[in-house]
Amino acid sequence: MSLEDAELLGYFSITIKPLVVNAGPFSNTVKRKLARFSEIDKNEQTYNLAAYLIAQLGKNFSDRAKGRITGQELLEAAIRQTQILQYQAGGMVAFVEADNKEKLLSFYENYGFKRFDTRQTTSAEESHELVQLLRLL
């Protein structure tokens, strides 16, 4: 296959972002793991840490690309890449921000992500709520 024949099937981005995690929805086991690599605010019951944000996860829906990669395969590739980064640079948490749609949230939860908070987008044009989900690496 030549470079001219190559086609973009999907994409994602990964960045490191500061994250504040509400301790409420997590088991004591997860809280202990979070405590190992975060700063705890006992008054607010939150953990402050740096985490890998998997963002802009998207597939090419053109007729030529249809069926050549699934959303699951794309998310698995993003998680594998995050684990490589974790091995090279450290860190223990990956997170995603998703529209508040049950089918989408279930998709992430099937891969071990757990809901922990919401936030409003800052777009002046069309502000909406995003659900934040995290996964320990």
XYZ file of C-alpha atoms in Angstrom:
137
model
C 0.000 0.000 0.000
C 1.353 3.415 -0.904
C 0.903 6.569 1.132
C -1.517 7.846 -1.514
C -3.755 4.830 -0.840
C -3.789 5.367 2.930
C -7.045 6.446 4.514
C -7.767 7.893 7.939
C -10.099 5.465 9.722
C -10.275 7.217 13.069
C -8.439 9.542 15.391
C -7.970 10.524 19.025
C -5.804 12.869 21.028
C -4.155 12.377 24.403
C -2.988 15.145 26.703
C -2.135 15.482 30.383
C -4.532 17.698 32.316
C -4.972 18.663 35.952
C -8.008 16.915 37.369
C -10.087 17.263 40.522
C -11.873 14.021 41.378
C -14.796 13.866 43.800
C -14.160 10.872 46.066
C -17.855 10.118 46.581
C -18.656 7.576 43.861
C -15.591 5.366 44.359
C -14.924 2.280 46.454
C -12.391 2.418 49.282
C -9.975 0.397 47.117
C -10.061 3.012 44.342
C -9.777 5.825 46.898
C -6.620 4.210 48.347
C -5.126 3.927 44.859
C -5.993 7.547 44.046
C -4.453 8.668 47.341
C -1.076 7.172 46.341
C -0.524 9.664 43.514
C -2.696 12.666 44.283
C -3.093 15.517 46.684
C -6.120 15.019 48.944
C -8.394 17.868 50.006
C -10.072 16.321 53.059
C -12.474 19.251 53.529
C -13.835 18.925 49.999
C -13.357 15.124 49.767
C -11.505 15.525 46.465
C -8.274 14.286 44.921
C -6.113 16.666 42.863
C -3.921 14.946 40.276
C -2.599 14.979 36.734
C -4.349 12.551 34.378
C -4.359 11.538 30.732
C -7.337 12.984 28.868
C -8.394 10.857 25.902
C -10.155 13.398 23.719
C -11.570 13.921 20.267
C -12.224 10.219 19.747
C -13.762 9.964 16.297
C -14.323 7.596 13.394
C -14.376 8.215 9.668
C -17.948 7.429 8.581
C -17.316 7.684 4.830
C -18.513 4.810 2.648
C -14.912 3.745 1.925
C -14.002 3.555 5.625
C -17.300 2.101 6.836
C -16.848 -1.096 8.827
C -13.051 -1.018 8.773
C -12.706 0.037 12.415
C -15.153 -0.070 15.294
C -15.517 2.396 18.139
C -14.303 -0.349 20.450
C -11.123 -0.851 18.414
C -10.486 2.891 18.373
C -10.950 3.234 22.147
C -8.736 0.175 22.738
C -6.017 1.798 20.596
C -6.300 5.006 22.643
C -6.072 3.070 25.918
C -3.028 1.100 24.657
C -1.316 4.355 23.674
C -2.108 5.827 27.096
C -0.576 2.758 28.759
C 2.590 3.245 26.681
C 2.724 6.873 27.839
C 2.150 5.740 31.424
C 5.121 3.369 31.155
C 7.313 6.160 29.754
C 6.175 9.110 31.866
C 4.183 7.767 34.813
C 0.646 8.506 35.884
C -2.180 6.218 36.903
C -5.412 7.744 35.586
C -7.016 8.241 32.196
C -10.271 10.127 31.774
C -12.768 11.071 29.099
C -15.446 13.724 28.850
C -18.605 12.683 27.018
C -21.983 14.123 26.119
C -24.647 13.081 28.609
C -26.112 10.313 26.423
C -26.688 6.951 28.075
C -25.520 4.880 25.084
C -22.238 6.817 24.935
C -21.692 6.659 28.704
C -22.376 2.895 28.705
C -19.810 2.492 25.918
C -17.088 4.016 28.130
C -18.267 2.188 31.256
C -17.931 -1.141 29.412
C -14.192 -0.333 29.174
C -13.749 0.274 32.889
C -14.411 4.016 33.013
C -16.466 5.262 35.982
C -18.493 8.460 36.186
C -17.218 10.931 38.742
C -18.405 14.437 37.833
C -19.872 16.758 35.224
C -18.774 20.092 33.842
C -20.210 22.773 31.574
C -18.405 23.510 28.330
C -17.060 27.034 28.020
C -18.176 27.533 24.440
C -20.082 30.813 24.250
C -22.032 29.571 21.239
C -23.525 26.389 22.644
C -22.698 25.554 26.254
C -23.666 22.042 27.359
C -22.898 19.521 30.069
C -20.169 16.902 29.746
C -19.947 13.833 31.965
C -16.446 13.027 33.221
C -15.416 9.379 33.549
C -12.099 7.968 34.759
C -10.229 4.701 34.633
C -7.199 3.575 36.607
C -4.401 2.393 34.314
